[in-house]
Amino acid sequence: MASPQPFALTASAIAAQVRAQDASAVEICEFYVKRTAAHAQTLNTHLFFDADDVKAQARAIDQRVRSGETLPLAGVPVVVKDNISTKGVPTTCGSKILAGFRPPYDAHVVERLRAAGAVIFAKANCDEFAMGSSNENSAYGVVKNPWNINCVPGGSSGGSAAAVAADLAPIALGSDTGGSIRQPAALCGVAGLKPTYGRVSRYGLVAYGSSLDQIGPMARTVQDIALVTDVISGHDGRDSTSSKLAATELASALKPGESVRGLKIGLVREFFGEGMDQATRAAVTAAIETYKSLGAVVEELSLPALKYSIAAYYILATAEASANLARFDGVRYGHRHQEPGMSLKSMYRKSRSAGFGREVKQRIMLGTFALSSGYYDAYYAKANRARQTIANDFARAFQQVDLLVSPTSPTVAFKIGEKSQDPLAMYLADICTIAANLAGLPGISIPCGADPQGLPIGLQLMAPQFAEEKLLKGAYAYEQASQWHQRHPSL
Amino acid sequence: MSKPASGTSGTQASDSVLARYEPVIGLEVHCQLKTASKLFCGCSTKFGALPNHHTCPVCLGMPGVLPVLNAQVVDYAVRMALAIGAQVAEVSVFARKQYFYPDLPKGYQITQYDLPYCSGGGVRLSSGKFVNMTRIHIEEDAGKNVHADSASFVDLNRAGIPLIEIVSQPELASPDEAADYLKRLRSLVRALDISDGNLEEGSFRCDANVSIRPIGQKTLGTRCEIKNLNSFRNIEKAIGYEILRQADVLDNGGAIKQQTLQFDAGTGRTSAMRSKEDSHDYRYFPDPDLGPLRISKERVAVIRAALPELPEAMAERFKREHGLNDYDAALLTSDRDLAHYYEKTLKLVGAKVQPKIVANWITSEFLREVNTREWNLAAPPLTAEHLAELLRLIGDETISGKIAKTVFETMVSEGGAPAEIVKAKGLVQVSDTGAIIAVIDKVLDASPKQVADYLGGAEKLIGFFVGAVMKESGGKMNPGLVNKVLKERLEARKK
Amino acid sequence: MPLKIDQELVLHVAGLANLELSADETRYYEAQLKKVLDYIGMLDAMPDELGPAWRSDTLGPATLERPDAEVASLDPEVALAGAPQKVGSAFQVPRIIE
């Protein structure tokens, strides 16, 4: 048996080796268990990790391989964001209100991963209920950026991004409501895809903004993103918003050396506004030059409604969240404040006030306000109109171009604590990513550079709904022409 | 809260009050649809399971779960809309109605708000008055809270059960009308086979909006909502009481306070619900987990074509084809199972028994037993087969109608097939002319004066002779034959 | 949008959401919501291209419908496994006053 070199391996390579029985799932997992033991605590990436359970899963997968099953993700360790339900395994959403909660069911994506031979390796730290852009809102402490542990990893899927960046697993699942996959992927120097709304079932994803949430993969390469997307996408009868389209077949569509000559890429003026740091601007500009050199046609265009996207997002996402988080009431599961003789009302209020963190309470209140009597039309209804207007702008843009390009985040990873007091500064970190959620578009972030301190910079590409193939082909072309995805942080 | 003058009770909304005030009543009926599974998940809808034995992550409101609409609910709901002549919306929307209560697992109820699937239509009362409907919408039920001294307990078996809420216009003018409206609605949902309409098990529940206004006043008075009325009797009593209470407040110069009330069947009074004191801001918004409900014209057409016969149409048919009167036709069609029982019996009796006879037996003898013995009309212990057999025995003159009543009583009290009862008790009718002549002659011989009077022209004495003959024979003689032979024997004595 | 964010509004909204706020928290959220809602006020200036009849909730594909088939429920022990308080197979809460 050839000695496995997982550190340099992609999920595609691991699965191929395990399928061919050149390496066992157990061996692969042992490597990642070791790295996890060495680094997960420092980085605070994991909220749940059980090495014995990982080994048991790996043994079962080896058994399935020996019995002749062809598993697309054979033996691939996957770190799953902690707002995705895992049967019998704690799922806290980074919140105290769900401390110790073990769901009685697996999310659709977790079922798909297990069926495909993946190892559900660990549960990743995240901003509480996916509300945040820095991971500072986790009740279980901030995740550290593997490139600089004084910096945030981005959020809300910060644990997932940092785990992949630190090679604690080749694959992680995140969720993206306003950029929560793409922004931390960018800040940690890995690839992250937010699929089209409806592409991946939300069954088992603890809802934040239901009309915006999508689960997606984070990985080192576009090929791995494609591989995992193929596994988790496709119709699910348990999610009424799940598209009737069949699962994607992206992995086989990506062909090394395929030309992007003639591909029309739109450069959105509004995404290159103030607040962008120098290194980011330079890296993205260089990436655009690379596309030009590959034969793509780049044109600048304007989507004037984009300037309303953050305002619309913070109404719609929080309005939906205010209802979605009403179920955390201390009645059936989760934290309950205990006090002799307390009233029902007091139980509700004290349980929720103690169980939710500061930012979550703020967003619940903002959303409650936006839906409350007398304010609905001025806020919720108006935000929906903004959302449609933004979607219309995108539709017009995609009549001219195939893909849109922008930085994923206007800045590289910022220092822990730097923005945590200013809600708007934090919200503006999502300025480039939020619009794709509002319009339901697929978007991907891939590494495209680093600042002078080595902090990663991400390039975002967006495509029309359900055009993941076009999107990934575009990303793949750049990845092949660059080396940024091959950088690893030194730990 | 002020109380009405002592001695008034809900059922006697006193004439003096009704002479001065006009009640305006609108009803909201929550009707459970009889699907196998819940509205948004696959859990069973069966009544009577142990607490939380019919629950899953979806209806428990676990984190991460999503609702998926039960198609049968939509079909049933459309059936109801068509039956009351209402409009079925091509697009309607599910919304979240938000409030905290332990029986509401998600902290919101999925219901329909400003775009319900059904609007308009109406129901005709037995008086002929037409009551217009505002709307019907689809929604999920809440669970059940049970209260003990120191704690409450939550059972979510009912959470997520499919309901339609049927909202009438405020056009009902009395407790009687309200009860009649409800009975009509109940017979309708049962005829449509979309609900059990079972008030006791809570599959048919009613909230009443009651206001009164001085007669002649155009504007409506302030209304109060009485929640969760669970029997026809309580509905009448509660509304009757509430009318008197409001009249009492107004008579004493007070103002009606808009509030939510509960009715205590024990005391016969309504009282304010403390839990509903907070003014609610339900923060409705479209449920992002569900797309718009689109009901195509084609789907509506398919449901319309399969619509069962409705009580009103069935009553018309019974009158037209069976020659029944209004009363019998209305009574027999007031309940789907009763109508089925009638039609089944009629089919089994054959041509010798008139529908009118079948109807009479069911509306009098049979229904009397149903009411006193609380029989389940869907499966009464006295089967249609047995009743039909009994009526056939009358039809072919094996027994008389009078004997049939005795046989019926035995069937009710002891069970058994009528033919066997007749045989075992020797109740077969005597149609042997020789035997009849013998008895008649004996009676005539014993009554020479009456015979002479009869022959002298007092022909109404025939009844006296028939009675005497039947008595002599223990009622077993064929009355038609007795009549015929008696006349012959009397005529013979003329000579 | 003439909107006045004050403590009363903050407490009203917190009440609707069943959140209990200390005096400090009330002041904190008052300031935070003021900032955020000030920013969100920019929506007032958005040119409207949709027309007055437009509404968001009737767009999009029809909601999924499933056949009416009963599926096994959870084992009640599993259903109540996370319950903070239970009696038998029922969830227990402080006494509800109706």
XYZ file of C-alpha atoms in Angstrom, chain A residues 20-382:
363
model
C -8.721 1.843 -4.898
C -7.788 0.601 -1.412
C -4.392 2.307 -1.773
C -5.143 3.958 1.529
C -7.752 3.143 4.104
C -10.293 5.574 5.495
C -8.881 4.717 8.901
C -5.370 5.818 7.874
C -6.668 9.028 6.342
C -8.631 9.814 9.443
C -5.734 9.049 11.745
C -3.735 11.738 10.008
C -6.497 14.325 10.405
C -7.203 13.261 13.968
C -3.556 13.978 14.764
C -3.626 17.398 13.142
C -6.889 18.158 14.908
C -5.445 17.157 18.261
C -2.510 19.466 17.592
C -4.320 22.570 16.334
C -8.085 22.558 16.838
C -7.923 23.841 20.371
C -5.589 26.725 19.589
C -7.697 27.777 16.662
C -10.969 27.006 18.515
C -12.358 25.631 15.276
C -14.309 22.689 16.686
C -17.314 22.571 18.984
C -17.551 18.804 18.895
C -14.943 16.235 17.995
C -14.869 12.558 18.972
C -11.834 10.655 17.680
C -13.358 7.284 18.540
C -16.494 8.040 16.591
C -14.374 9.205 13.641
C -12.453 5.929 13.680
C -15.639 3.891 13.902
C -17.059 5.725 10.896
C -13.807 5.201 9.004
C -13.792 1.477 9.706
C -17.367 1.192 8.458
C -16.424 3.026 5.281
C -13.465 0.718 4.654
C -15.883 -2.153 5.051
C -18.251 -0.655 2.494
C -15.342 -0.134 0.077
C -14.269 -3.750 0.510
C -17.810 -4.913 -0.120
C -17.683 -3.224 -3.493
C -19.539 0.038 -2.967
C -18.378 2.905 -5.162
C -18.309 5.911 -2.881
C -17.690 9.368 -4.355
C -16.339 10.679 -1.040
C -14.849 7.447 0.278
C -12.999 8.190 3.493
C -13.107 11.968 3.086
C -13.261 13.760 6.454
C -15.819 16.560 6.446
C -16.141 19.167 9.156
C -19.755 20.250 9.454
C -20.811 23.687 10.637
C -22.571 23.425 13.949
C -25.854 24.840 12.649
C -26.340 21.700 10.547
C -28.191 18.922 12.293
C -26.307 15.721 13.080
C -28.207 12.845 14.622
C -27.161 12.164 18.189
C -24.222 14.567 17.848
C -24.372 17.949 19.613
C -25.634 20.736 17.388
C -25.426 24.028 19.236
C -25.331 26.638 16.471
C -22.668 28.312 18.556
C -25.331 29.217 21.098
C -25.712 28.610 24.800
C -29.423 28.104 24.263
C -28.631 24.804 22.536
C -25.798 23.705 24.809
C -25.791 19.911 24.894
C -28.633 19.592 22.389
C -28.422 16.389 20.381
C -30.865 16.373 17.450
C -32.822 13.205 16.700
C -32.147 13.480 12.985
C -29.504 14.105 10.344
C -29.740 17.036 7.970
C -30.296 16.110 4.326
C -26.718 17.068 3.467
C -25.349 14.924 6.294
C -27.361 11.949 5.045
C -25.970 12.553 1.572
C -22.401 12.825 2.855
C -22.694 9.622 4.875
C -24.189 7.785 1.918
C -21.297 9.021 -0.242
C -18.742 7.556 2.157
C -17.656 10.762 3.884
C -16.654 10.804 7.547
C -18.610 13.333 9.606
C -15.434 14.434 11.301
C -16.297 17.295 13.635
C -18.752 20.099 14.260
C -17.336 23.511 13.450
C -17.548 26.620 15.549
C -19.531 29.478 14.061
C -21.145 32.768 14.887
C -24.209 32.121 17.012
C -27.051 31.055 14.710
C -24.821 32.096 11.797
C -25.216 35.747 12.705
C -21.889 37.409 12.227
C -18.989 38.104 9.935
C -16.081 37.457 12.278
C -16.958 34.455 14.456
C -16.758 36.746 17.466
C -20.434 36.047 18.122
C -19.956 32.404 19.029
C -20.939 31.647 22.598
C -17.970 29.293 22.637
C -15.294 31.815 21.818
C -13.849 33.295 18.677
C -12.162 31.130 16.048
C -8.600 32.185 15.230
C -7.451 32.735 11.709
C -4.783 30.114 10.927
C -2.801 32.746 9.024
C -2.624 35.014 12.033
C -4.194 33.940 15.264
C -4.797 37.545 16.288
C -7.159 37.931 13.370
C -10.699 36.773 12.837
C -11.351 33.973 10.352
C -14.451 35.751 9.038
C -17.912 34.444 9.610
C -20.198 33.051 10.198
C -18.683 29.771 8.918
C -15.351 30.718 10.494
C -14.680 27.351 12.108
C -15.314 25.576 8.815
C -13.033 27.894 6.856
C -10.257 27.815 9.432
C -10.429 24.009 9.662
C -9.889 23.620 5.926
C -7.201 26.299 5.852
C -5.352 24.582 8.712
C -5.669 21.179 7.014
C -7.774 19.790 9.840
C -10.013 18.368 7.108
C -10.014 18.609 3.335
C -13.685 19.575 3.242
C -16.056 21.551 5.429
C -19.681 22.458 5.091
C -20.762 25.977 5.802
C -23.961 27.923 5.430
C -24.318 31.246 3.697
C -27.078 33.749 4.386
C -25.234 36.929 3.461
C -21.729 35.719 2.705
C -21.088 33.319 5.563
C -19.316 30.762 3.345
C -17.575 33.052 0.886
C -16.291 35.727 3.258
C -14.550 33.360 5.733
C -13.264 31.308 2.787
C -11.681 34.492 1.468
C -10.270 35.500 4.829
C -8.821 32.026 5.406
C -7.536 31.476 1.864
C -9.727 28.576 0.783
C -12.500 28.087 -1.773
C -16.153 28.321 -0.752
C -19.321 28.009 -2.796
C -22.747 29.363 -2.016
C -24.973 27.422 -4.412
C -28.114 28.801 -6.035
C -30.978 29.119 -3.549
C -32.860 25.825 -3.790
C -29.882 23.855 -5.107
C -29.092 22.201 -1.771
C -31.815 21.129 0.636
C -32.049 23.209 3.784
C -33.626 20.319 5.682
C -31.599 20.175 8.873
C -29.962 23.573 8.507
C -31.017 25.546 11.556
C -32.710 28.492 9.941
C -31.431 32.047 10.182
C -32.936 33.830 7.179
C -34.888 31.071 5.487
C -35.256 32.783 2.120
C -31.514 33.477 1.990
C -29.828 30.480 3.651
C -27.918 27.943 1.598
C -25.533 25.203 2.610
C -22.359 24.927 0.597
C -18.912 23.342 0.572
C -15.540 24.795 1.536
C -12.418 23.149 0.179
C -8.901 23.742 -1.075
C -9.726 23.361 -4.759
C -12.520 24.064 -7.181
C -12.472 20.405 -8.172
C -13.268 19.445 -4.564
C -16.002 22.065 -4.394
C -17.517 20.450 -7.482
C -17.215 16.953 -6.045
C -18.986 17.829 -2.793
C -21.642 19.948 -4.489
C -22.524 16.989 -6.688
C -23.068 14.918 -3.547
C -25.174 17.396 -1.566
C -27.229 19.023 -4.340
C -30.483 17.853 -5.857
C -34.142 17.787 -4.968
C -35.280 16.881 -1.477
C -38.957 16.288 -0.759
C -38.520 17.610 2.778
C -37.634 21.137 1.684
C -40.460 22.906 -0.128
C -37.995 25.450 -1.516
C -35.700 22.772 -2.893
C -35.400 22.962 -6.668
C -36.864 20.128 -8.713
C -33.659 20.025 -10.725
C -31.515 16.944 -10.369
C -28.186 17.009 -8.578
C -25.345 18.815 -10.320
C -22.670 16.980 -12.299
C -19.928 19.506 -11.864
C -16.909 17.337 -11.125
C -17.031 15.638 -14.494
C -17.675 18.967 -16.238
C -14.383 20.510 -15.071
C -11.714 19.715 -17.639
C -8.108 20.751 -17.123
C -6.967 23.165 -19.789
C -10.452 23.999 -21.029
C -10.314 27.478 -22.448
C -12.344 30.433 -21.200
C -11.709 32.303 -24.407
C -14.668 34.540 -25.102
C -16.116 34.188 -21.599
C -17.725 37.497 -20.715
C -16.944 38.688 -17.239
C -18.639 41.732 -15.761
C -16.814 43.920 -13.319
C -19.367 45.478 -11.013
C -18.443 49.078 -10.301
C -20.411 49.173 -7.027
C -18.272 46.395 -5.576
C -15.085 48.391 -5.988
C -16.149 51.312 -3.842
C -14.724 52.977 -0.793
C -13.609 50.901 2.154
C -11.656 48.451 0.044
C -8.094 47.985 1.153
C -5.163 48.505 -1.180
C -3.975 44.891 -1.218
C -7.420 43.600 -2.033
C -7.868 46.033 -4.881
C -4.468 45.077 -6.275
C -5.058 41.334 -5.976
C -8.466 41.460 -7.596
C -7.193 43.699 -10.368
C -4.398 41.210 -10.994
C -6.883 38.349 -11.079
C -8.918 40.207 -13.677
C -5.763 40.659 -15.717
C -5.219 36.912 -15.491
C -8.704 36.315 -16.896
C -7.960 38.709 -19.734
C -4.764 36.851 -20.452
C -6.768 33.633 -20.630
C -8.935 35.153 -23.314
C -11.923 36.257 -21.253
C -13.617 39.512 -22.125
C -13.946 41.808 -19.136
C -16.353 44.716 -19.152
C -17.282 47.142 -16.438
C -20.935 47.561 -15.560
C -23.128 49.101 -12.930
C -25.915 47.650 -10.787
C -27.293 50.763 -9.145
C -29.649 48.959 -6.752
C -26.757 47.175 -5.068
C -26.308 50.054 -2.685
C -29.568 49.026 -1.010
C -28.519 45.438 -0.483
C -27.201 45.684 3.082
C -30.229 47.655 4.229
C -32.618 45.179 2.604
C -30.678 42.230 3.929
C -30.669 43.374 7.523
C -34.429 43.783 7.451
C -35.301 40.554 5.649
C -32.796 38.255 7.335
C -33.597 39.556 10.801
C -37.357 39.524 10.217
C -37.197 35.873 9.238
C -34.790 35.175 12.084
C -37.102 36.757 14.634
C -39.688 34.094 13.764
C -37.190 31.284 13.211
C -35.685 31.750 16.650
C -39.026 31.904 18.458
C -38.903 28.117 18.843
C -36.067 28.466 21.318
C -38.373 28.904 24.270
C -37.058 26.399 26.807
C -40.134 24.174 26.525
C -39.059 21.148 24.467
C -35.268 21.333 24.334
C -32.410 23.680 24.993
C -31.700 26.019 27.851
C -34.430 26.692 30.398
C -34.007 29.146 33.195
C -34.981 27.379 36.417
C -36.388 29.206 39.378
C -38.926 27.968 41.891
C -42.388 29.344 41.367
C -41.535 31.289 38.236
C -44.289 32.138 35.803
C -44.424 30.936 32.233
C -43.667 34.426 30.959
C -40.695 34.692 33.242
C -39.440 31.295 32.084
C -39.657 32.404 28.470
C -37.957 35.729 29.034
C -35.198 34.586 31.314
C -34.439 31.473 29.247
C -34.200 33.414 26.014
C -32.346 36.356 27.504
C -29.721 34.111 29.084
C -29.573 31.666 26.164
C -29.072 34.120 23.301
C -25.985 36.243 22.862
C -25.878 39.980 22.358
C -25.848 40.091 18.556
C -28.573 37.467 18.228
C -30.822 39.445 20.538
C -30.104 42.568 18.544
C -31.098 40.902 15.290
C -34.198 39.335 16.821
C -35.256 42.787 17.990
C -34.482 44.403 14.659
C -36.542 41.760 12.858
C -39.348 41.889 15.376
C -39.479 45.627 14.909
C -39.549 45.348 11.102
C -42.599 43.074 11.250
C -44.405 44.814 14.058
C -47.675 46.589 13.691
C -47.257 49.934 11.985
C -43.754 49.271 10.629
C -44.288 46.300 8.288
C -44.856 48.333 5.133
C -42.093 50.821 5.813
C -39.518 48.132 6.559
C -40.310 44.528 5.678
C -42.383 45.215 2.571
C -39.977 47.896 1.350
